Coordinates of C-alpha atoms and ligand atoms in Angstrom, one line a residue:
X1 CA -22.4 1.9 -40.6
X2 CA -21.1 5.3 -39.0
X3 CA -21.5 6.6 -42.5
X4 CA -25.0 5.1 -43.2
X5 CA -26.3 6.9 -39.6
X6 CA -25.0 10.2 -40.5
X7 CA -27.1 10.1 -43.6
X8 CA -30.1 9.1 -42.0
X9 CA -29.9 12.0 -39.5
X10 CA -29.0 14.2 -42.1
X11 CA -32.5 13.2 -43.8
X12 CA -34.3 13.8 -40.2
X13 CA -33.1 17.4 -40.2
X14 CA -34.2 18.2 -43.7
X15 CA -37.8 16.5 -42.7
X16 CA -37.4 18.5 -39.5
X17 CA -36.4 21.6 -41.4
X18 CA -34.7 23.4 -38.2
X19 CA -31.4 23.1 -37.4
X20 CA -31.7 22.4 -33.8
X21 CA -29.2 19.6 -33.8
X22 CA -31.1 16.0 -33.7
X23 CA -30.8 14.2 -29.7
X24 CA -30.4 10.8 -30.1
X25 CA -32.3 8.8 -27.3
X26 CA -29.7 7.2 -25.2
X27 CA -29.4 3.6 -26.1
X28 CA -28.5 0.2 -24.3
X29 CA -24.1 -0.8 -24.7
X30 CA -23.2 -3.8 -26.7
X31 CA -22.8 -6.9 -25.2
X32 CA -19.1 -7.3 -26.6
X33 CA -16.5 -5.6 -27.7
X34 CA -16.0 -6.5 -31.8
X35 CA -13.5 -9.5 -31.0
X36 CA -13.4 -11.8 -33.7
X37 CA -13.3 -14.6 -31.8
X38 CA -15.2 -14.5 -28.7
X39 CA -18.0 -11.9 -29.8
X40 CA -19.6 -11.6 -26.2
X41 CA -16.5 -11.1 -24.4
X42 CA -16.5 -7.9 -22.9
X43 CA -18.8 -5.2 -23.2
X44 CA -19.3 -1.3 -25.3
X45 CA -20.5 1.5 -24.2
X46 CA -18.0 2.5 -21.1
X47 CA -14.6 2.3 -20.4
X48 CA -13.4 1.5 -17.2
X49 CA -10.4 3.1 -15.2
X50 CA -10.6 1.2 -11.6
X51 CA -11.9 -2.5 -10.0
X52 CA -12.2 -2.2 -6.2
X53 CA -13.1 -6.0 -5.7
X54 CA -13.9 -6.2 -1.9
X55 CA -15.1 -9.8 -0.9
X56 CA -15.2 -12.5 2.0
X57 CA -14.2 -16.2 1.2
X58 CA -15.4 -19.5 3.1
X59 CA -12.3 -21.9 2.0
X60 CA -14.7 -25.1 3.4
X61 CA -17.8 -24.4 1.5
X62 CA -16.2 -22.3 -1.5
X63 CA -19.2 -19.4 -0.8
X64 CA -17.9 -16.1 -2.0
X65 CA -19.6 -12.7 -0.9
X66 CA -18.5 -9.5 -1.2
X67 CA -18.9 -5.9 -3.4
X68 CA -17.3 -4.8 -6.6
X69 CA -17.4 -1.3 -7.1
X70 CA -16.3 -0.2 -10.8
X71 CA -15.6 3.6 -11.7
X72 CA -16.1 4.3 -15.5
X73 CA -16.8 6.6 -17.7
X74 CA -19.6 5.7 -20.4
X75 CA -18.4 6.2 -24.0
X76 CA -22.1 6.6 -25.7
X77 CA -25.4 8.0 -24.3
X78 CA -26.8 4.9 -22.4
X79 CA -30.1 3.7 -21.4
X80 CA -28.3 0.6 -20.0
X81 CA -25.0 -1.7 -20.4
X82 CA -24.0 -4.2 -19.8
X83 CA -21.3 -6.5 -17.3
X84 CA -20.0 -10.0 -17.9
X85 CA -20.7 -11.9 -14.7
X86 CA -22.3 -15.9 -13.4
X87 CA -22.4 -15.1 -9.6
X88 CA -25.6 -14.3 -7.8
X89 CA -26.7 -10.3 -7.8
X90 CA -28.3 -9.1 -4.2
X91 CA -28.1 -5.5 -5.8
X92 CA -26.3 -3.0 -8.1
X93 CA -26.2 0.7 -7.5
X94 CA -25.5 3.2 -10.3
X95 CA -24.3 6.7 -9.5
X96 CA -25.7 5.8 -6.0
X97 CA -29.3 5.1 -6.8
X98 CA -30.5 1.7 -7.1
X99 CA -30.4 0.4 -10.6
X100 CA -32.4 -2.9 -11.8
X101 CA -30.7 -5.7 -13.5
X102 CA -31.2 -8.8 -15.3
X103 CA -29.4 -11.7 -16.3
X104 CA -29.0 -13.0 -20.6
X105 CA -27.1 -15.8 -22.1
X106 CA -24.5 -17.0 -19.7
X107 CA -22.7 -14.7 -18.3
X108 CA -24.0 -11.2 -19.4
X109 CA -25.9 -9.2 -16.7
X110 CA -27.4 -6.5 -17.8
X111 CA -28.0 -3.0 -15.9
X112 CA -30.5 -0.2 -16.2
X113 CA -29.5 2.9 -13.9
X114 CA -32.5 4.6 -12.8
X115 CA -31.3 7.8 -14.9
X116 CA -29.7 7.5 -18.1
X117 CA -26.0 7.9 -18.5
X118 CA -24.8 10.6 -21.0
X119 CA -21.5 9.9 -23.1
X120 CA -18.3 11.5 -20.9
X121 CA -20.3 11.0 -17.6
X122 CA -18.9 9.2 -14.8
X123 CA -20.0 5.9 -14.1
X124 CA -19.8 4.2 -10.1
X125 CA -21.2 0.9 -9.9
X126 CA -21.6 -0.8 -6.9
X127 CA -22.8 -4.4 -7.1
X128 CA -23.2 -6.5 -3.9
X129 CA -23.0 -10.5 -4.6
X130 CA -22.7 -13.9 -3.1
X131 CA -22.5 -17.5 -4.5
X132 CA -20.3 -21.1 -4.7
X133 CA -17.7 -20.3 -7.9
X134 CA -17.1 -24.4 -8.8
X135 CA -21.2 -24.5 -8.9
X136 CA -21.4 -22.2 -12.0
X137 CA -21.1 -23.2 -15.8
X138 CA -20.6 -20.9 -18.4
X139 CA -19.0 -21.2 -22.0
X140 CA -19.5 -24.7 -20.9
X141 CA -17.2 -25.1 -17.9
X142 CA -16.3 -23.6 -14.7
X143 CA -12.8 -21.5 -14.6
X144 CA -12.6 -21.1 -11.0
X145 CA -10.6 -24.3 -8.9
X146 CA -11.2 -25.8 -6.1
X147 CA -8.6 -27.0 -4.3
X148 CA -8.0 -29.1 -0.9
X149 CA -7.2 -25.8 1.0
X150 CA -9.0 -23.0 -0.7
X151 CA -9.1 -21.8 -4.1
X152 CA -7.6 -20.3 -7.4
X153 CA -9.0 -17.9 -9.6
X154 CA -6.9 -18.0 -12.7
X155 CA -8.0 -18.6 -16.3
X156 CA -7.0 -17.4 -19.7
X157 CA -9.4 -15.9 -21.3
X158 CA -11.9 -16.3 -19.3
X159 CA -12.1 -16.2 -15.1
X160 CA -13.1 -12.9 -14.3
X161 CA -16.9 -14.1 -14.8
X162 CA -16.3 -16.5 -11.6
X163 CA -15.6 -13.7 -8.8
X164 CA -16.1 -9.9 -9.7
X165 CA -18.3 -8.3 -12.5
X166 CA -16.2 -6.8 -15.1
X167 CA -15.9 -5.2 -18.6
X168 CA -14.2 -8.8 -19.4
X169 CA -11.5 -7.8 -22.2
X170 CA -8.1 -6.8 -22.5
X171 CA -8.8 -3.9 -24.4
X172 CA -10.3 -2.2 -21.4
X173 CA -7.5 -1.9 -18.5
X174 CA -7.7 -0.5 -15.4
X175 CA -6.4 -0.2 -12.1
X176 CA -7.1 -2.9 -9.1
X177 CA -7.7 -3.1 -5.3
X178 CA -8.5 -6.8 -4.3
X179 CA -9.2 -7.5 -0.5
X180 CA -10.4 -10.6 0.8
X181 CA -11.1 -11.8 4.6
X182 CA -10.8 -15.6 5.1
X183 CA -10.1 -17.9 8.4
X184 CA -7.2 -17.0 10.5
X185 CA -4.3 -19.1 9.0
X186 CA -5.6 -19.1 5.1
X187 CA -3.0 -17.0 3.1
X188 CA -4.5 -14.5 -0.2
X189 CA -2.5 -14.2 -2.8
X190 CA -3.0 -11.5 -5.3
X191 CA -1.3 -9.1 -8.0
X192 CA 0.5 -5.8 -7.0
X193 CA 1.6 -4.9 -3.7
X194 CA 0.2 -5.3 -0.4
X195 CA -1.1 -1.8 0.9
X196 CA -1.3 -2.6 4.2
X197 CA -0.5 -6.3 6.6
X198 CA -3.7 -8.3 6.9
X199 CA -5.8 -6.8 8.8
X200 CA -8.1 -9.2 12.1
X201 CA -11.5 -7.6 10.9
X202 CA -14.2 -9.7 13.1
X203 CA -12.5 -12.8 15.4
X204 CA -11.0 -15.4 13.6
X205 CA -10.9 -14.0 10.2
X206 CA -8.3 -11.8 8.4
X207 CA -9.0 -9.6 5.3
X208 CA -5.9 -9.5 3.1
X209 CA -5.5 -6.4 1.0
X210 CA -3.8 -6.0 -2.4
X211 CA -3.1 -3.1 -4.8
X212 CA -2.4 -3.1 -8.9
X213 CA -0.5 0.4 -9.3
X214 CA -0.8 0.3 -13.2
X215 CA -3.5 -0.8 -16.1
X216 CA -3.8 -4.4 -15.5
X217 CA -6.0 -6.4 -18.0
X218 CA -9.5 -8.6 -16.4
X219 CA -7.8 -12.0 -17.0
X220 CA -4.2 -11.1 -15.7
X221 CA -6.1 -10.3 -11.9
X222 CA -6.2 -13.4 -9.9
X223 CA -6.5 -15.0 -6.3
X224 CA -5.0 -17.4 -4.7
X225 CA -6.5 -18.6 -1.7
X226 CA -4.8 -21.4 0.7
X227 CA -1.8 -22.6 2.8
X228 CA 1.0 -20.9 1.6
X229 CA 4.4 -20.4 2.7
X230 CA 5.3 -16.5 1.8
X231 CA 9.6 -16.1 0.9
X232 CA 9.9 -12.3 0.4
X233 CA 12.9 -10.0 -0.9
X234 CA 14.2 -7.3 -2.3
X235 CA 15.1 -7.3 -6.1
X236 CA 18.2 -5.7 -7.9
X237 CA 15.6 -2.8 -9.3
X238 CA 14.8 -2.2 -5.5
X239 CA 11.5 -3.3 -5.6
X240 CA 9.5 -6.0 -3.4
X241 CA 9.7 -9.9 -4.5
X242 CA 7.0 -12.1 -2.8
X243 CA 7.0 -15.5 -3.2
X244 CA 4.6 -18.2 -2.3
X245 CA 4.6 -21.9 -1.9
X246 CA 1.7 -24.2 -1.4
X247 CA 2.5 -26.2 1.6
X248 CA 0.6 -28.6 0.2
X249 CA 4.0 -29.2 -2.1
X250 CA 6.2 -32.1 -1.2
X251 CA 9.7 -32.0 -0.2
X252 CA 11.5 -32.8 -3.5
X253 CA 8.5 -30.8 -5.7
X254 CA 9.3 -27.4 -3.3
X255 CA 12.8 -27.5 -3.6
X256 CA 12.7 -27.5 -7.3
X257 CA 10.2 -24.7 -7.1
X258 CA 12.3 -22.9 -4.7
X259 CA 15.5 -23.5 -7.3
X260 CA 13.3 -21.9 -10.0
X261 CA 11.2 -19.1 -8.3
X262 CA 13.3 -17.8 -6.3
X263 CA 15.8 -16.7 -9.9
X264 CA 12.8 -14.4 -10.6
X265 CA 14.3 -11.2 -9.8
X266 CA 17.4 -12.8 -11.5
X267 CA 15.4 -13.0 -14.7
X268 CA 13.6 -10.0 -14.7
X269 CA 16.8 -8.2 -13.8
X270 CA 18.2 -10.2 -17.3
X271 CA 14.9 -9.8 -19.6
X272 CA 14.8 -5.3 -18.5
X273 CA 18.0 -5.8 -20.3
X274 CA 16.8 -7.0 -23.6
X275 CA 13.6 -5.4 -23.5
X276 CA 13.5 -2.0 -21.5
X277 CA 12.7 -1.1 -17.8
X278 CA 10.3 -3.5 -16.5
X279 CA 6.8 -1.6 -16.1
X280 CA 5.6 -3.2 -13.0
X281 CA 5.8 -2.2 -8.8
X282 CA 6.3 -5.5 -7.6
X283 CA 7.8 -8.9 -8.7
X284 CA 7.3 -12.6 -7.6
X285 CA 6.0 -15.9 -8.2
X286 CA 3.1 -18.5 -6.8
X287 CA 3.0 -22.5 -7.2
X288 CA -0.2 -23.8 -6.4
X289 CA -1.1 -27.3 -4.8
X290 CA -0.5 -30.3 -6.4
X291 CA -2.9 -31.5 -9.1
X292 CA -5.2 -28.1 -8.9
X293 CA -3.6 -26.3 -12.0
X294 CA -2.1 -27.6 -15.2
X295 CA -0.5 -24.7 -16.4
X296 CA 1.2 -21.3 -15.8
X297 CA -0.1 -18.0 -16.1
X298 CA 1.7 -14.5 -16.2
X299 CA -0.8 -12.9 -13.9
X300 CA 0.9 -9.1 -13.7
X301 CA 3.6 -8.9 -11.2
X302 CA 3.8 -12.3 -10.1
X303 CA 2.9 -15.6 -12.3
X304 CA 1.1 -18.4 -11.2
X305 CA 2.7 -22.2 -11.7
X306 CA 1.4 -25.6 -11.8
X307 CA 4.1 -27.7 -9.2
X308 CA 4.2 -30.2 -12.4
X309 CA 6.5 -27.6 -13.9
X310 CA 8.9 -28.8 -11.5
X311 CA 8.1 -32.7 -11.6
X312 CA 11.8 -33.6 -13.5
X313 CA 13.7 -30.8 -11.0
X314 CA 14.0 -27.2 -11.2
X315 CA 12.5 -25.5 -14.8
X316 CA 13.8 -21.8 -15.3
X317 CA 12.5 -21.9 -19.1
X318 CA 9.1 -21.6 -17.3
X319 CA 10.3 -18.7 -15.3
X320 CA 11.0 -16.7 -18.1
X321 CA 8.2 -17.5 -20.3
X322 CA 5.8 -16.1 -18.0
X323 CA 7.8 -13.3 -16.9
X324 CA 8.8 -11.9 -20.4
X325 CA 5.1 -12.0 -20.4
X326 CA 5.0 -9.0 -18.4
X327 CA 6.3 -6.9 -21.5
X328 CA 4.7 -9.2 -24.1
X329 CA 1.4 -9.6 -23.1
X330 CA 1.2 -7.6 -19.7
X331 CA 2.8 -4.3 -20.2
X332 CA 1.7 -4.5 -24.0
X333 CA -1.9 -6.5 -24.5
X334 CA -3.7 -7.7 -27.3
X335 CA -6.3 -6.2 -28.4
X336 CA -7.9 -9.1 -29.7
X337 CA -8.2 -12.7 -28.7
X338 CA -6.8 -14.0 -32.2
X339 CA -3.6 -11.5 -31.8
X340 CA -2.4 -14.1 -29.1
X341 CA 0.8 -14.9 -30.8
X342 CA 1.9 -11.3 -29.5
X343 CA 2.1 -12.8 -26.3
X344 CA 2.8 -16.5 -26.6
X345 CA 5.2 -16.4 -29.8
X346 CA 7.6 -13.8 -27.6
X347 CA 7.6 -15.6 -24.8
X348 CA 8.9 -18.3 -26.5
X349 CA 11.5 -16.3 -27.9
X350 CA 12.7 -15.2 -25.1
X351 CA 12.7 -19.2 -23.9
X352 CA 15.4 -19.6 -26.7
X353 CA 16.9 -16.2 -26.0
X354 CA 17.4 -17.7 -22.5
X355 CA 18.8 -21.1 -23.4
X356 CA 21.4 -19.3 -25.6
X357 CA 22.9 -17.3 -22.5
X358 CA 22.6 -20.5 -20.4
X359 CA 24.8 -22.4 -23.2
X360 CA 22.3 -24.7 -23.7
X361 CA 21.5 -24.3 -27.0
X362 CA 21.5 -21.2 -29.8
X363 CA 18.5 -19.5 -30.9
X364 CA 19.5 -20.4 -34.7
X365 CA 20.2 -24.2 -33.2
X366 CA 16.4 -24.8 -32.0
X367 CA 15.1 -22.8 -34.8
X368 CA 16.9 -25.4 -37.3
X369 CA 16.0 -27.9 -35.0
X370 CA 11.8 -27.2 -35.1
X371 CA 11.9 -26.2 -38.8
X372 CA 13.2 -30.2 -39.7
X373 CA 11.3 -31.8 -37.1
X374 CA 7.8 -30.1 -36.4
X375 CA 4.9 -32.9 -38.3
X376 CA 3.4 -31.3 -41.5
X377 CA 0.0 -31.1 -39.4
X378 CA 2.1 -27.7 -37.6
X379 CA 2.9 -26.0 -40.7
X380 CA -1.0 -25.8 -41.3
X381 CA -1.8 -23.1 -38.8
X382 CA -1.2 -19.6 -39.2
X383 CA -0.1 -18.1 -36.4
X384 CA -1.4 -14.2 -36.6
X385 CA -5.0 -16.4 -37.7
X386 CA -4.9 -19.4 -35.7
X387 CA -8.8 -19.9 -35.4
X388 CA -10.3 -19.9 -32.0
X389 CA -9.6 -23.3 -30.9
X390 CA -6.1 -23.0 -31.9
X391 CA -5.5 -19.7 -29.8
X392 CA -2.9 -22.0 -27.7
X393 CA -1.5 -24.4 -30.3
X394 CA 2.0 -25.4 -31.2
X395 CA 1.6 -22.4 -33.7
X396 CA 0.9 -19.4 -31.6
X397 CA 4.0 -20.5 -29.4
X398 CA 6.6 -22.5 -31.7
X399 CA 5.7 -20.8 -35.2
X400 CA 5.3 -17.4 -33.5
X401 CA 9.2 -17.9 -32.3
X402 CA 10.6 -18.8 -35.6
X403 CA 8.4 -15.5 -37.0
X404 CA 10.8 -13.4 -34.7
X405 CA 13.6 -15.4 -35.5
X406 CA 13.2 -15.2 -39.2
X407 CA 12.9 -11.8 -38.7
X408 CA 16.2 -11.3 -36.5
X409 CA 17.9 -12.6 -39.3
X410 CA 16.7 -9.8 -41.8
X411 CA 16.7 -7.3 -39.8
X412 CA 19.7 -8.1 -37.6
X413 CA 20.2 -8.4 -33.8
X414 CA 20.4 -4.0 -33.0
X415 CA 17.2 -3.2 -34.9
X416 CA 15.6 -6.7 -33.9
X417 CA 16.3 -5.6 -30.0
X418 CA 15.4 -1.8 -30.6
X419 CA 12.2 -2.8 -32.3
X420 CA 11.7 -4.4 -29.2
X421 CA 12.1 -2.0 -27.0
X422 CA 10.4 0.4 -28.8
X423 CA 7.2 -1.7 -29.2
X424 CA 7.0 -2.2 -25.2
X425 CA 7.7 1.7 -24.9
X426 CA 5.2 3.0 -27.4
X427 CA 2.4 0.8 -26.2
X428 CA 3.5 0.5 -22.5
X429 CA 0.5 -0.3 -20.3
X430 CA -2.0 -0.4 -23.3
X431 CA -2.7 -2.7 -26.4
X432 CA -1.4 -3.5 -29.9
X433 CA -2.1 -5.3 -32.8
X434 CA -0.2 -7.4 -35.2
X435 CA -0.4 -4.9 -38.4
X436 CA 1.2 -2.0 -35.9
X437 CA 4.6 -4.6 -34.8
X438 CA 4.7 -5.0 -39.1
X439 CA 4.3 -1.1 -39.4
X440 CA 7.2 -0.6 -36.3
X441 CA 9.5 -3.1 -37.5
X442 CA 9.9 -1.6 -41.1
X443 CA 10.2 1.4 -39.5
X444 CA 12.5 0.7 -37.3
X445 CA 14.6 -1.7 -40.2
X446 CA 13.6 0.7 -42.8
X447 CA 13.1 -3.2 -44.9
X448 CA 10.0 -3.7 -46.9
X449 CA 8.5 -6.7 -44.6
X450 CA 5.7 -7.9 -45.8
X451 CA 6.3 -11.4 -47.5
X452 CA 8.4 -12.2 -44.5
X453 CA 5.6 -11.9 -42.1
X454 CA 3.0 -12.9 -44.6
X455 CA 4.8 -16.5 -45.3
X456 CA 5.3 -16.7 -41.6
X457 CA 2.4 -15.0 -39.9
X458 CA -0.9 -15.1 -42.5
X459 CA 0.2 -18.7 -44.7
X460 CA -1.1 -21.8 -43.3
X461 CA 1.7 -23.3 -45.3
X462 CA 5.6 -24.2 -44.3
X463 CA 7.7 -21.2 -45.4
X464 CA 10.9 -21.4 -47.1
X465 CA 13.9 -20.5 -45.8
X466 CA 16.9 -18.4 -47.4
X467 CA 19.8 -20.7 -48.6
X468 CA 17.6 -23.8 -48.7
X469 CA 16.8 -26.4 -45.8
X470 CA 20.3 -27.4 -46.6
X471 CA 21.6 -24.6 -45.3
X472 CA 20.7 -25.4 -41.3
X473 CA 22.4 -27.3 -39.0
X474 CA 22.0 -31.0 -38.8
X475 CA 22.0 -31.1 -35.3
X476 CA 20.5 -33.3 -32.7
X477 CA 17.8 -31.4 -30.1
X478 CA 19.5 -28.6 -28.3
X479 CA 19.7 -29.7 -24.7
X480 CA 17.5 -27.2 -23.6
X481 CA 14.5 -28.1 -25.8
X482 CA 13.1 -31.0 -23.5
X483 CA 12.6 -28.4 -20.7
X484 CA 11.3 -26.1 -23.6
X485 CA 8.8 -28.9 -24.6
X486 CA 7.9 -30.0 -21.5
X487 CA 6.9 -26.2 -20.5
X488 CA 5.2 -25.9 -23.6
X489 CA 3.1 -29.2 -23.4
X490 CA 1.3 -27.7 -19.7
X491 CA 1.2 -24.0 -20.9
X492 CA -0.8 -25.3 -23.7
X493 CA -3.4 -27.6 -21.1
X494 CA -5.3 -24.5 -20.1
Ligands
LIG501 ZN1 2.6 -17.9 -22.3

């Protein structure tokens, strides 16, 4: 294409005969951003470096209100662009004069600033909204949850589209100041750190401020809006821990929380060990109300669980998961959707990692243990190209592991665990892609790798493994694999 363009301006010149240098009329930005699998997800044209998301929240009749203002900086000469988005536009502002907007598809709102926008320019949006979340359907359902005592916005991949406009993909980070105001007594829960106490705005309301020091992706910013009970601490690294219960919990479902939540800082203190420094300013961990969420989520700095982790007492496999997602996933984010295993197959890793310093079971022992048991339907998914409804299948999590633990075993435990440092280091608070892990790890190994991650990664077929199926041990499940399973079975619900 780029090559196609430059002849055809070429030929405009030579028609032209001068060699004035030809203006291209500035044009409207894509609605997406090239992923594979969710086309429309995200949008070109600009890149944006900050979200200040400023909003008011009525927990009885779920209305939202409130103003976004994005800073950008446009990447092409545009006439327009656009911003993924379902809740009801009163106005949008562009380099402070009013711009008009429309709405396409379902959740694609696009603006035209009253004065084109030339490539390297600064972009301020300010876009003032209002709406009821749970009352809007897009991609065929509604992200955002209701629950009995307020609300959560969470969602993987998509949520952002529920409560602030965005440039909704993780290959565009940025920086994040959340605020809400709600009732007196209602507790908000964000990402980050909190900037300053809440704050008694207008009589009987509160607005609640929160602050994301470093690139945090659209789907990783979240809210959680309720009763909570707040446990806060100081972790080994010095840095705040903030913790938060649903009251809404009962007695035997909050103290296994509390017995798993409340390791966190334990964790993280454990996992900076195997995989560098951990990137974030704060740490923590939120369960939500009973039967709201079904799953867990490692939004940045402090993960959100479902209290049905915690059903058959406390669950630390769940902990880690979604905390070694703060390197794998958080610190280092795909670049595309159907990269997922980048995320999900090293958190599992780190599940078995775990299990192994607990003495509940060796890496090699639940490898051995998945490669005899898992149905032949499993072996038919290739984790690096699971297709899009796949994206959270047994594969992206359980094959993804056994990738990186085939490839522990070639390349041996002190280039396995420098490879992933180095990875988190070299792509720290940015993206990466499958083919530049391959390109590091022979690097790092100086091994040829390619039929290792091609049997395991690209081949929706049951590798082999050295020495034969023989060669593993018989054994029975490792003891921790029902907690592994069980985690598993609700991360995969979302
Ligand atoms: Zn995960």
């Amino acid at each position: 294409m780029r090559k196609l363009l430059v002849a055809l301006l070429a030929t405009a010149l030579t028609l032209a005969g001068t060699s004035v240098p030809a203006q291209a009329a500035p044009a409207p930005g894509g609605a997406g951003l090239g992923d594979e699998y969710f086309p429309d997800y995200g949008n070109s044209g600009y890149d944006v470096s900050h979200y200040d998301i400023r909003l008011r929240y009525y927990p009885e009749s779920d209305r939202l209100t409130g103003t976004t203002t994005i800073l950008a900086t446009a990447t092409q000469d545009l006439s327009s662009f656009n911003l993924d988005f379902v809740l009801d536009v009163a106005s949008i502002r562009v380099n402070n004069r009013p711009a008009t907007f429309a709405t396409q598809g379902d959740h694609e709102l696009v603006v035209t600033p009253a004065r084109a926008v030339l490539a390297g320019q600064s972009l301020t949006v300010v876009v003032q909204y209002s709406g009821v979340p749970s009352n809007k359907v897009a991609a065929g359902f509604t992200a955002w949850t209701r629950t009995p005592d307020g609300a959560l916005a969470v969602g993987e991949p998509e949520i952002a589209w529920w409560w602030f406009p965005s440039n909704d993909h993780p290959s565009d980070k940025a920086t994040f100041d959340v605020s809400v105001m709600v009732p007196d007594g209602v507790e908000v829960i964000s990402n980050g750190v909190m900037p300053r106490d809440p704050v008694q705005e207008i009589l009987g309301w509160k607005r609640w401020s929160w602050r994301s020091l470093h690139q945090q992706t659209t789907y990783l910013t979240y809210l959680a809006i309720g009763q909570y009970d707040v446990k806060t601490d100081i972790a080994p690294n010095g840095q705040p821990v903030y913790n938060a219960y649903s009251q809404l919990l009962t007695p035997d479902f909050r103290s296994a929380a509390e017995a798993s939540v409340e390791r966190t800082a334990e964790i993280v203190d454990w996992e900076s060990g195997l995989f560098g420094p951990y990137a974030f300013e704060a740490q923590g961990g939120v369960v939500t109300p009973p039967d709201t969420l079904g799953y867990a989520l490692e939004t940045q700095t402090r993960p959100i669980y479902s209290s049905a982790f915690f059903r058959r007492g406390s669950n630390t496999s769940v902990i880690v998961h979604e905390n070694a997602h703060q390197w794998f996933g958080d610190t280092v984010s795909v670049d595309q959707w159907k990269e997922i295993w980048l995320n999900e197959g090293f958190a599992s890793y780190v599940e078995w990692l775990w299990s192994e310093e607990q003495g509940e079971g060796t890496a090699q022992e639940i490898f051995d243990y998945l490669y005899q048991t898992e149905p032949a339907g499993f072996w038919t998914v290739a984790p690096a190209e699971p297709g899009p409804p796949e994206i959270f299948g047994n594969a992206v999590y359980d094959r993804g592991a056994m990738t990186l633990h085939q490839l522990r075993l070639t390349i041996g435990d002190e280039d396995f665990f420098t490879l992933l440092r180095t990875w988190v280091a070299e792509h720290k608070y940015g993206n990466g892609d499958t083919a530049q892990f391959i390109a590091l790890a022979e690097k790092v190994s100086g091994q040829q790798l390619d039929e290792l991650f091609q049997a395991w990664l690209y081949t929706p077929a049951k590798p082999a493994v050295d020495g034969g199926v023989t060669s593993l041990a018989r054994t029975a499940a490792p003891k921790s694999w029902a907690k592994i399973q069980q985690t598993h079975a609700l991360l995969q619900e979302r």
